[in-house]
Every structure is written in C-alpha cells, then in structure tokens.
mmCIF file of C-alpha atoms and ligand atoms in Angstrom:
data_model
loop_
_atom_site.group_PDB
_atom_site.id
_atom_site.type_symbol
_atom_site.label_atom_id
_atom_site.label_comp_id
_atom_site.label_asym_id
_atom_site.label_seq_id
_atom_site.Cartn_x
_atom_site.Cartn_y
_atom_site.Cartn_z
ATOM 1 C CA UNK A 14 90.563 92.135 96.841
ATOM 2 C CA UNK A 15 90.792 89.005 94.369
ATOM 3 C CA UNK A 16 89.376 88.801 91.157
ATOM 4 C CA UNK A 17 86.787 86.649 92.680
ATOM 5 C CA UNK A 18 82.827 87.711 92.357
ATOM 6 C CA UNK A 19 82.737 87.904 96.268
ATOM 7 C CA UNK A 20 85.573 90.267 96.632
ATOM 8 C CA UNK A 21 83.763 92.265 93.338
ATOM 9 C CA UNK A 22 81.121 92.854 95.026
ATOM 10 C CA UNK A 23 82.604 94.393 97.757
ATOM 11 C CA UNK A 24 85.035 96.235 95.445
ATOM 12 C CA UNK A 25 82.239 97.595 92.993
ATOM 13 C CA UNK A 26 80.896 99.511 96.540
ATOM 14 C CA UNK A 27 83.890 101.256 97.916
ATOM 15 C CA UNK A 28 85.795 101.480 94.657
ATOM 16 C CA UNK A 29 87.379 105.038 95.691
ATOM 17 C CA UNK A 30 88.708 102.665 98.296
ATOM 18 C CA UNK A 31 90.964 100.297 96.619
ATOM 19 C CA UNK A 32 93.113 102.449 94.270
ATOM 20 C CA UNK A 33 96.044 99.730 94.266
ATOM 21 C CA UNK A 34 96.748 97.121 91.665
ATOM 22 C CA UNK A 35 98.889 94.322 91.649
ATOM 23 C CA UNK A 36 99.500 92.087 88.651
ATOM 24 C CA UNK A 37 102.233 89.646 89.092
ATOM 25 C CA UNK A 38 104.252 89.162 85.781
ATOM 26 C CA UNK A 39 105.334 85.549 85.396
ATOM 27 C CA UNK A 40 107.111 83.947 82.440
ATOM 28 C CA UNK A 41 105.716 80.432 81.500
ATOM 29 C CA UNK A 42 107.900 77.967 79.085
ATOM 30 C CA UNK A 43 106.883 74.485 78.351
ATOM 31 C CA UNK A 44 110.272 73.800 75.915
ATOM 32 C CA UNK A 45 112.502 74.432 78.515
ATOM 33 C CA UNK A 46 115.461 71.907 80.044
ATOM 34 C CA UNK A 47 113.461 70.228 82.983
ATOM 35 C CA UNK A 48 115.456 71.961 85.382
ATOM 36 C CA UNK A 49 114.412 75.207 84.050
ATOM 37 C CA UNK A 50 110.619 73.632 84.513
ATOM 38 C CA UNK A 51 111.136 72.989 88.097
ATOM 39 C CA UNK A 52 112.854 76.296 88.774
ATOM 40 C CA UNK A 53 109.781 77.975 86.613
ATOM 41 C CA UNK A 54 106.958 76.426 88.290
ATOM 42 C CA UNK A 55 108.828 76.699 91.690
ATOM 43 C CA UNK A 56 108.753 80.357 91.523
ATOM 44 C CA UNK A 57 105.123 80.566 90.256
ATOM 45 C CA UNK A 58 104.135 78.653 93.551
ATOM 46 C CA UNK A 59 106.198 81.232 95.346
ATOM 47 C CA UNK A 60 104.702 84.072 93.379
ATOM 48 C CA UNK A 61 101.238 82.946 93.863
ATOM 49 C CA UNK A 62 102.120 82.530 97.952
ATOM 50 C CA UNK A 63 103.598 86.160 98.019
ATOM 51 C CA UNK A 64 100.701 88.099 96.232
ATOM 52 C CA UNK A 65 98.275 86.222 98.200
ATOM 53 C CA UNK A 66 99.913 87.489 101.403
ATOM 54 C CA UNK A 67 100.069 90.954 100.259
ATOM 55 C CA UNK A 68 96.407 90.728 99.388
ATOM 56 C CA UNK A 69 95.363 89.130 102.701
ATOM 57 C CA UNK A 70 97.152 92.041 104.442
ATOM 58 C CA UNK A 71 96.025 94.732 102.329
ATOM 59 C CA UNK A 72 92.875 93.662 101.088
ATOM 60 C CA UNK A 73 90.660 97.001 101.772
ATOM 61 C CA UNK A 74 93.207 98.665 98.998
ATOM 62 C CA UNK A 75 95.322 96.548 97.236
ATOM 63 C CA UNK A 76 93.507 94.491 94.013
ATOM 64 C CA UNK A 77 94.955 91.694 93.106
ATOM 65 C CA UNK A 78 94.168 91.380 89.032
ATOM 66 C CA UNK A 79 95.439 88.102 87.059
ATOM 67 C CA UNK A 80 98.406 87.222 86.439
ATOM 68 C CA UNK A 81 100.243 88.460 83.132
ATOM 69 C CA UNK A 82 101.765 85.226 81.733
ATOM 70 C CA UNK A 83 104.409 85.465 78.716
ATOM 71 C CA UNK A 84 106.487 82.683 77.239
ATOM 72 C CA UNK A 85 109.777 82.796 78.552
ATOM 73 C CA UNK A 86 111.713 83.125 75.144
ATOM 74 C CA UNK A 87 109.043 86.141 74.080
ATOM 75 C CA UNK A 88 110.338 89.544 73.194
ATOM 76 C CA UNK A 89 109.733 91.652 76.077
ATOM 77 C CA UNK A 90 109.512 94.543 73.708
ATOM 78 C CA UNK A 91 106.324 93.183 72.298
ATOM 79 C CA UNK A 92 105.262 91.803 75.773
ATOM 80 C CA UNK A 93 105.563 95.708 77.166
ATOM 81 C CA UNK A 94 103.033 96.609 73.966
ATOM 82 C CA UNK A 95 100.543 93.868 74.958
ATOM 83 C CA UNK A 96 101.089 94.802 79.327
ATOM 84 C CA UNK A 97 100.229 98.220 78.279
ATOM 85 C CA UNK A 98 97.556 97.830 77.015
ATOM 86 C CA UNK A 99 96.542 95.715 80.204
ATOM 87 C CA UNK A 100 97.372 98.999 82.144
ATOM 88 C CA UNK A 101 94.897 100.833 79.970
ATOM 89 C CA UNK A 102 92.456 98.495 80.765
ATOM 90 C CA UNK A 103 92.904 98.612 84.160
ATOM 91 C CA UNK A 104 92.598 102.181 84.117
ATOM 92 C CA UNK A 105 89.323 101.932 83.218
ATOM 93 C CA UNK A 106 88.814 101.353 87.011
ATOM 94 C CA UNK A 107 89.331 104.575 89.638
ATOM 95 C CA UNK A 108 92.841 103.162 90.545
ATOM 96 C CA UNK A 109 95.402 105.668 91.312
ATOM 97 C CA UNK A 110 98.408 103.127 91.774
ATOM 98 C CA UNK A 111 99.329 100.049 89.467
ATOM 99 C CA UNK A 112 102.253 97.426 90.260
ATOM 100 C CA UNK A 113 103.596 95.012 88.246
ATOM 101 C CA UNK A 114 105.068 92.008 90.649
ATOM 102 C CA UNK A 115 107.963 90.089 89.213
ATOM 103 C CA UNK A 116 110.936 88.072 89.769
ATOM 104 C CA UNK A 117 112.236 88.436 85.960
ATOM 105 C CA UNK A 118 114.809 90.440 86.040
ATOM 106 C CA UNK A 119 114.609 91.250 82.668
ATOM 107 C CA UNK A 120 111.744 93.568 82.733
ATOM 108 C CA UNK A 121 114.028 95.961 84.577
ATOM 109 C CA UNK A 122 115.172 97.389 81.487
ATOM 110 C CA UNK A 123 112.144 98.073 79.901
ATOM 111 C CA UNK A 124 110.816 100.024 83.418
ATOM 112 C CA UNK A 125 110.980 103.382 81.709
ATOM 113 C CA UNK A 126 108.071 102.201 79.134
ATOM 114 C CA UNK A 127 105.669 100.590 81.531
ATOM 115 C CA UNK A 128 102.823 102.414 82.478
ATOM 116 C CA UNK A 129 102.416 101.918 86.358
ATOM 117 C CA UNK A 130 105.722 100.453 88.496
ATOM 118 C CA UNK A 131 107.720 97.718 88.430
ATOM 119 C CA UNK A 132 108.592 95.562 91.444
ATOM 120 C CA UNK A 133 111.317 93.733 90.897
ATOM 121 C CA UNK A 134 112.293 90.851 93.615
ATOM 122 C CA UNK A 135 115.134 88.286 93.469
ATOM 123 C CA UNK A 136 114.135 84.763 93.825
ATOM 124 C CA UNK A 137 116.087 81.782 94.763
ATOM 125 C CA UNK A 138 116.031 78.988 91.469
ATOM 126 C CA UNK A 139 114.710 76.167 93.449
ATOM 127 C CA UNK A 140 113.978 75.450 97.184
ATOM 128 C CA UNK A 141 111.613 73.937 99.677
ATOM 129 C CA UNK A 142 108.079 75.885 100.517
ATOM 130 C CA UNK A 143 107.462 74.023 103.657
ATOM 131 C CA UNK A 144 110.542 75.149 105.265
ATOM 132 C CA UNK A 145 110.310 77.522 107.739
ATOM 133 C CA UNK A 146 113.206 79.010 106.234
ATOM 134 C CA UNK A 147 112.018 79.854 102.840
ATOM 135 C CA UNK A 148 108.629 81.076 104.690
ATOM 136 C CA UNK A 149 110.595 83.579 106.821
ATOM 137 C CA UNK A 150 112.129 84.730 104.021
ATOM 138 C CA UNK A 151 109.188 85.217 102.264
ATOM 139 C CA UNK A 152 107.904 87.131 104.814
ATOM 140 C CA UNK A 153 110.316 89.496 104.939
ATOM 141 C CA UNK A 154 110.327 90.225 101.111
ATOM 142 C CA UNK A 155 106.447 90.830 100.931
ATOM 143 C CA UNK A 156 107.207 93.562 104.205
ATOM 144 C CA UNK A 157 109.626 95.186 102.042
ATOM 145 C CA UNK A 158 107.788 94.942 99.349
ATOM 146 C CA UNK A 159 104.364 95.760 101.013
ATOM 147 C CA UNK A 160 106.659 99.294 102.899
ATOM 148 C CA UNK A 161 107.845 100.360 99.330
ATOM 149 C CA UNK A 162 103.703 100.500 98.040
ATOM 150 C CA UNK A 163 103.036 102.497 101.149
ATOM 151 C CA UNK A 164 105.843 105.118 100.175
ATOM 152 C CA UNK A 165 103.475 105.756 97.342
ATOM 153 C CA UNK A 166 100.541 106.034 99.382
ATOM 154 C CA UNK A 167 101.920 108.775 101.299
ATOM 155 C CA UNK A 168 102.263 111.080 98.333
ATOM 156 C CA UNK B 5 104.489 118.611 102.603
ATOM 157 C CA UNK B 6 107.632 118.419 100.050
ATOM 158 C CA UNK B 7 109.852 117.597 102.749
ATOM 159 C CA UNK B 8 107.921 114.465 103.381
ATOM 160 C CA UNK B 9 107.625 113.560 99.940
ATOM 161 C CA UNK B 10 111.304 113.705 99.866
ATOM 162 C CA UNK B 11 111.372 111.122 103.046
ATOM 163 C CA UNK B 12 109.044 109.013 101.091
ATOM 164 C CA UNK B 13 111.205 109.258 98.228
ATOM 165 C CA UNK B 14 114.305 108.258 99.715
ATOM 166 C CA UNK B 15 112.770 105.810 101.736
ATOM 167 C CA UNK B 16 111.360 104.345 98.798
ATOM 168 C CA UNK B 17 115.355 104.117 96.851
ATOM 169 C CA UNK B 18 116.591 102.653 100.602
ATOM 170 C CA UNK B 19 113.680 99.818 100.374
ATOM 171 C CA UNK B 20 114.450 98.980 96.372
ATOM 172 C CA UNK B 21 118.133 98.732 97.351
ATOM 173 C CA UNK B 22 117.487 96.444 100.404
ATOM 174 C CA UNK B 23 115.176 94.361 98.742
ATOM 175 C CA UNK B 24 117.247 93.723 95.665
ATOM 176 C CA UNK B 25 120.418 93.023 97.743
ATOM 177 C CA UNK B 26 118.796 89.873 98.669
ATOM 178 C CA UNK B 27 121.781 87.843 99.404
ATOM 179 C CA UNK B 28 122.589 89.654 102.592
ATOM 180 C CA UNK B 29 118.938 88.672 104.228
ATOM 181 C CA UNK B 30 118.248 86.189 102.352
ATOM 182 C CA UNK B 31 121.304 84.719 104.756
ATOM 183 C CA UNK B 32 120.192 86.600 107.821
ATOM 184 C CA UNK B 33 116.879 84.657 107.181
ATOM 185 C CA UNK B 34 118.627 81.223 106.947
ATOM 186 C CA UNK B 35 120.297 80.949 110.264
ATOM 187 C CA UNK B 36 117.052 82.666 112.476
ATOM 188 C CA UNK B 37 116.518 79.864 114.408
ATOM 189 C CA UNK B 38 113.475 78.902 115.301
ATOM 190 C CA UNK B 39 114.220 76.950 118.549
ATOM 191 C CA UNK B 40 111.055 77.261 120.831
ATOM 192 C CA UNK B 41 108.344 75.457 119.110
ATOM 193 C CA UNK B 42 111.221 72.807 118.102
ATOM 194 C CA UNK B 43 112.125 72.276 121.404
ATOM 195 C CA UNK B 44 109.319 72.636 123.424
ATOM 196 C CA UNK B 45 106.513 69.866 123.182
ATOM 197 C CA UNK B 46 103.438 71.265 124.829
ATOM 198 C CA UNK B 47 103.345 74.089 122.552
ATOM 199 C CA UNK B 48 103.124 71.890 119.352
ATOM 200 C CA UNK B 49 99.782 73.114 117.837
ATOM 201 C CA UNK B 50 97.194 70.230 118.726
ATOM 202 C CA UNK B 51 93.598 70.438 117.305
ATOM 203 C CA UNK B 52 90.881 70.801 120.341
ATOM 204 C CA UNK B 53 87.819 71.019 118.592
ATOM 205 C CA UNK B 54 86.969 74.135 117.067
ATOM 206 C CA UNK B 55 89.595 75.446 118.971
ATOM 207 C CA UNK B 56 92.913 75.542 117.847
ATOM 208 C CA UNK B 57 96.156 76.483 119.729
ATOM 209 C CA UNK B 58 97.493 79.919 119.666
ATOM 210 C CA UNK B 59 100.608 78.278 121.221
ATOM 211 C CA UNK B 60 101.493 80.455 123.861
ATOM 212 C CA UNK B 61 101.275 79.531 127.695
ATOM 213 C CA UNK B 62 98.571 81.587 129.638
ATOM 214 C CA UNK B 63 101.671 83.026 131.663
ATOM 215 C CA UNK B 64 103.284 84.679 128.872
ATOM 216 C CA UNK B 65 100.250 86.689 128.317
ATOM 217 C CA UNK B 66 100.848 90.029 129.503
ATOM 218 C CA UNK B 67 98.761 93.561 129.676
ATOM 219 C CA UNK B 68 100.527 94.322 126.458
ATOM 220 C CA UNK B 69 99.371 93.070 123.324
ATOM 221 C CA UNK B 70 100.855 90.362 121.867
ATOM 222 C CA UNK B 71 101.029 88.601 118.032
ATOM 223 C CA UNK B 72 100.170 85.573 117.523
ATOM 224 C CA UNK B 73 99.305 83.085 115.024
ATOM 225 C CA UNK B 74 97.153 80.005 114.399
ATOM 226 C CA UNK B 75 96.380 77.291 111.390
ATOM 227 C CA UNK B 76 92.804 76.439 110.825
ATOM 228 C CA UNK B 77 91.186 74.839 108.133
ATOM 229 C CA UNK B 78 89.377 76.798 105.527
ATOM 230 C CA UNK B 79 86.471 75.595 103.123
ATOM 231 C CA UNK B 80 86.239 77.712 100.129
ATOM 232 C CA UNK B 81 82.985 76.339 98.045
ATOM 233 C CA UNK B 82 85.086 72.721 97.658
ATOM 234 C CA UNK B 83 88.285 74.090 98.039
ATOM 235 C CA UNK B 84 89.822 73.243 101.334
ATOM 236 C CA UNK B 85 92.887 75.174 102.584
ATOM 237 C CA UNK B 86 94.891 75.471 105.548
ATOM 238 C CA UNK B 87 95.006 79.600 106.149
ATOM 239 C CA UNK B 88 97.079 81.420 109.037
ATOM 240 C CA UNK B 89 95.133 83.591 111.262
ATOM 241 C CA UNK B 90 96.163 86.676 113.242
ATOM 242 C CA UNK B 91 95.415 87.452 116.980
ATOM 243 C CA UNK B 92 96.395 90.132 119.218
ATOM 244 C CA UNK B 93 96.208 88.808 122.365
ATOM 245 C CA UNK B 94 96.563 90.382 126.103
ATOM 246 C CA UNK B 95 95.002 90.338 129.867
ATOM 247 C CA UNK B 96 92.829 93.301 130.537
ATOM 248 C CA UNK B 97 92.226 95.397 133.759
ATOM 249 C CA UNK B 98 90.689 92.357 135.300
ATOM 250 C CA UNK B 99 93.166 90.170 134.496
ATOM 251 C CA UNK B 100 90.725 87.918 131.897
ATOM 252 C CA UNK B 101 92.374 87.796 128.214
ATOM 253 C CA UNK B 102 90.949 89.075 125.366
ATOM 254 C CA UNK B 103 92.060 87.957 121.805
ATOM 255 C CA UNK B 104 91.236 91.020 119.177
ATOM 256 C CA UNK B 105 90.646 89.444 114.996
ATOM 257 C CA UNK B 106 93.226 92.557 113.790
ATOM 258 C CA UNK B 107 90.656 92.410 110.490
ATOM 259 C CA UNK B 108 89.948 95.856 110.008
ATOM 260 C CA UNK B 109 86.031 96.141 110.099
ATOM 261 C CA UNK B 110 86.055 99.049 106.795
ATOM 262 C CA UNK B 111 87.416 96.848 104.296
ATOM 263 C CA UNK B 112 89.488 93.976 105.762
ATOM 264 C CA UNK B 113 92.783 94.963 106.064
ATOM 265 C CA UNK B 114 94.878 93.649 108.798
ATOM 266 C CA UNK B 115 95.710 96.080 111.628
ATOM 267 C CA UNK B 116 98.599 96.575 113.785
ATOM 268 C CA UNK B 117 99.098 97.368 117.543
ATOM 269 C CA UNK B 118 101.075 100.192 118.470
ATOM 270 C CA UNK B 119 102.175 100.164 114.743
ATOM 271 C CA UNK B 120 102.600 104.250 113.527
ATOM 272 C CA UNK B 121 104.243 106.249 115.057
ATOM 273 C CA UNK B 122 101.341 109.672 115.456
ATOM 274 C CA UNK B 123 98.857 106.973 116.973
ATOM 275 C CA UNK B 124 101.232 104.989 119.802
ATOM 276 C CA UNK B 125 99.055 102.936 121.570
ATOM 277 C CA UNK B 126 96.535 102.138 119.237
ATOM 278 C CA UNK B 127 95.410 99.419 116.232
ATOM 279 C CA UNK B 128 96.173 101.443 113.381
ATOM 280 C CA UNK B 129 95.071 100.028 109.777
ATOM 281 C CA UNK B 130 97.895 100.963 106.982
ATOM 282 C CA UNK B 131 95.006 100.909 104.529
ATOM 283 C CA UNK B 132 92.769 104.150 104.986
ATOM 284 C CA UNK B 133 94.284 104.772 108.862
ATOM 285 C CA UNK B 134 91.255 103.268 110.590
ATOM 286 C CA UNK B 135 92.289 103.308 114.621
ATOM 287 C CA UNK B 136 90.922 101.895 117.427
ATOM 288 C CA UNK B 137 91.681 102.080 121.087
ATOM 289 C CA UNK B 138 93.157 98.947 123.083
ATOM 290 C CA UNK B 139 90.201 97.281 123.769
ATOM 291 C CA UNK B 140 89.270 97.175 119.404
ATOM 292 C CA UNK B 141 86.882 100.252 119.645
ATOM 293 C CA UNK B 142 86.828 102.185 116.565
ATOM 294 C CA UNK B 143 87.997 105.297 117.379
ATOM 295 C CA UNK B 144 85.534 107.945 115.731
ATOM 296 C CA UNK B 145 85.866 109.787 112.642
ATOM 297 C CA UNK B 146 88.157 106.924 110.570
ATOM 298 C CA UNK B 147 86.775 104.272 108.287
ATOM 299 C CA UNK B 148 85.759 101.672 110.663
ATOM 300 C CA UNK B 149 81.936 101.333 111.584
ATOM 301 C CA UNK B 150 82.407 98.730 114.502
ATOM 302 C CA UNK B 151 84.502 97.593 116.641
ATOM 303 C CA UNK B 152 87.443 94.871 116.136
ATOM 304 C CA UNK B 153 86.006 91.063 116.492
ATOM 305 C CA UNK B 154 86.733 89.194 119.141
ATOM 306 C CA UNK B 155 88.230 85.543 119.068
ATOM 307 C CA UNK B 156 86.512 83.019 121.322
ATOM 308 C CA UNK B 157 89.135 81.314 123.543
ATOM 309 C CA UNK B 158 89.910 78.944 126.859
ATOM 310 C CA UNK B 159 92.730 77.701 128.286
ATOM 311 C CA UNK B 160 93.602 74.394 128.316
ATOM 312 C CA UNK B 161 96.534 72.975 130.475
ATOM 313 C CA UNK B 162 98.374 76.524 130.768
ATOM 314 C CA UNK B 163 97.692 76.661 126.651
ATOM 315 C CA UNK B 164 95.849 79.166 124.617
ATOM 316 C CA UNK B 165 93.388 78.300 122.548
ATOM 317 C CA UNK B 166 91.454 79.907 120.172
ATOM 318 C CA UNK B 167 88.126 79.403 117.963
ATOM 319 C CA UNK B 168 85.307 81.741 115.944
ATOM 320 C CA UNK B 169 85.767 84.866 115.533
ATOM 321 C CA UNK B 170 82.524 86.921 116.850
ATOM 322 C CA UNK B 171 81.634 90.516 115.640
ATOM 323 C CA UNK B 172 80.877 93.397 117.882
ATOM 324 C CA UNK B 173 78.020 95.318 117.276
ATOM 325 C CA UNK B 174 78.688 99.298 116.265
ATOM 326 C CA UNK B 175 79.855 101.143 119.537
HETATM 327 S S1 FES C 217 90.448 98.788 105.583
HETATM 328 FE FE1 FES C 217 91.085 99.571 107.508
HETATM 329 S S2 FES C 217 90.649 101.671 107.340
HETATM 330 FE FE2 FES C 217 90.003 100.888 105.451
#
C-alpha cells in the first residue's frame, strides 16, 4: 500500500492485513560539494525505485509511509528523538512490524534506540539507472531485503 | 515452534551478512550477461497495439509455467509511467497457452509458481499464503475470493504477445 487515498481505502478495510511498515530514511543536503549532490540525489532515485518494488510485490502487507528526510550534517541523536516519535505515530495503526529503509550507514549505530528495525543496504555513490546492470542489482538487493522481512513474518 | 524460530533467526543474521557484503554480488551482478535479447532481433519488444510482447517464441512455451515480463504504459490521473508487468505463462492440456496476472486477488500481492516449499506445485502468495492450483483457482480456505486474472494474448510471427488483464469471476 502507498500513502495514496486509493491504496487508503483499501488499507482502512483489511487493516489486520497489512501489519508491515516501511519508511525509507534518506539524508537530504543542499550545501554539499556538487559531487556529493549527484551522489545524494542518485541514491534517492534509487531509494525511491527499491521501495516501490518492494511495495508492488508486497502490497497486500507491506505499507509504504513517507519518507523520513534529515539534513545530512544533522545529529542523528536528535534525528532518532524526532523518528521515534514517527514510530509512535505509526503505532497508532494495528501494525505489528515497522522498517526503517536506508543506505546511511550511520544509523547503524544508533539501531539499539530505534523503535522498529533497521535495514541497512550499501549503495554504490553514483551510477547509471537505465543499465541493466544496476537494475539486476537492484533486484537482487530488494529479494534479500524483501527474504529478511519475511523471517519476521514467520515468528 | 522454537526450533523454527531459531531457523528464522539464523536465516535472518545469514541474509544481513549477505546483503551487507555487497561487493561480492554487487560483482556477480556486473558480469551476468544478458546476451539473448542483445543478440537476438525478433525478440526486441515491439508495440502491437494493445498488445505488447512478452518476448518469448511460442516454442519455448512449455506445460510448465514460465516468468515473464512486459513494459506497458501506465496513466496515473496525468502521470504517465512505463510499469513492468508479471506473467506466468504455459500450454495447458490442450496445448492452447494461458498467461495467469500472478496479482493475488486478496490484497494484491504478487504470487509465485511452485514458490514454497509445503505447497509444490502451486501459486503461493508470500503475503497471507493465498494458493491456487495451476490453472489460478483459488484453492479454498486462504485469502483469495477468485481466481487469478487472465492476460489476453495472440501470437504473432512465433512471438508472444500480451494485452488486458481480465478477471475471473469467484469459482
Ligand atoms: S495478498 Fe495474497 S493472500 Fe493476501
């Protein structure tokens, strides 16, 4: 499901279905070198592509909430307060399983304080999205990723 | 039940590990070659209408079903998109092909053939474990209400095409 009022609708009737979450975390900077840019908006394009194939897949139980966007040079202690209180948000809704989608490595070390799970996946800087290449790839990231969310399922 | 927990669990450390290791696949990835479609130019996707090619020759189509993909054009209030579509494709009993939508008909997940293990033989839906038989019954007593759709199709100069995709009323 999207955050979209046609996937709502369908969400707001089978609710007990849908217990997933995904928000992807993504780090926006406008003062960076314009290399950093590219690589920045590069891997928001490849975030947005990635999530939206997970969703497609999974769309009877995964929901796919907005995006959580933080300026690169923020304090991701502070940024943990603020995505927590996202999470309690969220849990305002009958989900049983929240995941936060990122390829910022940094978030790793504040796992432990994160309400819901992290998802951490490596991302190349800079590359090309029409190549086949970088779509197979893709593809076989958002399988992993998409087999480690069923794990949790099973439980 | 714990013992399968634990399989989940370790299955779960394997996946992190492999999917942070990226390098390795990320490599693996690089050199798959993708050498059919390059080489071969009657299956280069060609727009036929509503129909678009599924890009596989009527010959390769066996009594097993069979994965493949197709571009059409999507109109989302103005938005226009290209989106990739899914089709399981085979030749029945009579030897006619059918070409199952694998969108689950509970909540719209896409289903696999053949895909878990306790239900061989069957589309099986990762979501809430919806199954249906080969032909994209639902299989009683699981989520889905009706069957799988069914993709209309032809065959055009040994090609595959495909087109709508038409629901099946409740079985
Ligand atoms: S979406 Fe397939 S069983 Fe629920």
């Amino acid at each position: 499901m999207k955050w979209k009022k046609q996937d709502i609708e369908q969400y707001v009737k089978a609710k007990e279905y849908i217990d997933t979450a995904i928000i992807p975390l993504v780090p926006f900077s406008m003062g960076s070198t314009d290399d950093e840019l590219t690589s920045l908006t590069y891997q928001n394009e490849v975030m947005d592509l990635f999530v939206d194939r997970v969703e497609r897949e999974y769309k009877g139980r995964i929901f796919r909430l907005p995006s959580y966007t933080y300026t690169k040079s923020s304090n991701l202690e502070n940024e943990m307060e603020r995505l927590n209180s996202f999470y309690e948000e969220i849990c305002k809704q009958p989900f049983k399983y929240v995941f936060y989608l990122t390829f910022d490595s940094k978030w790793k070390k504040f796992e432990k304080g994160l309400g819901g799970h992290l998802l951490w996946v490596p991302v190349m800087k800079d590359g090309d999205l029409n190549s086949e290449e970088t779509q197979k790839l893709l593809v076989d990231q958002m399988e992993q990723v998409t087999d480690l969310i069923q794990t949790y399922w099973v439980e | 039940m714990s013992e399968d927990k634990n399989k989940q669990v370790s299955r779960r450390q394997f996946l992190n590990y492999t999917l942070t290791g990226v390098g390795g696949f990320m490599a693996a990835g690089m050199l798959a070659p993708m050498v059919r479609f390059a080489i071969d130019p009657v299956l280069q996707p060609e727009a036929g209408g509503d129909f678009v090619s599924a890009e596989i020759a009527e010959e390769d189509i066996t009594t097993e079903p069979q994965r493949v993909t197709f571009k059409v054009e999507q109109v989302d209030a103005w938005y226009e998109s290209t989106v990739e579509k899914v089709a399981w494709v085979y030749k029945q009993e009579d030897g006619s092909i059918i070409a199952l939508d694998p969108t689950c008909t509970h909540l719209g997940c896409i289903v696999g053939w053949d895909s878990n293990e306790d239900h061989p033989d069957h589309f099986y839906c990762p979501c809430h474990g919806g199954l249906y038989t080969k032909d994209g019954v639902n299989v009683p007593n699981t989520p889905p209400t009706a069957p799988l759709s069914v993709y209309e199709q032809k065959i055009e100069n040994g090609i595959l095409y495909l087109g709508k995709s038409i629901p099946r009323e409740e079985a």
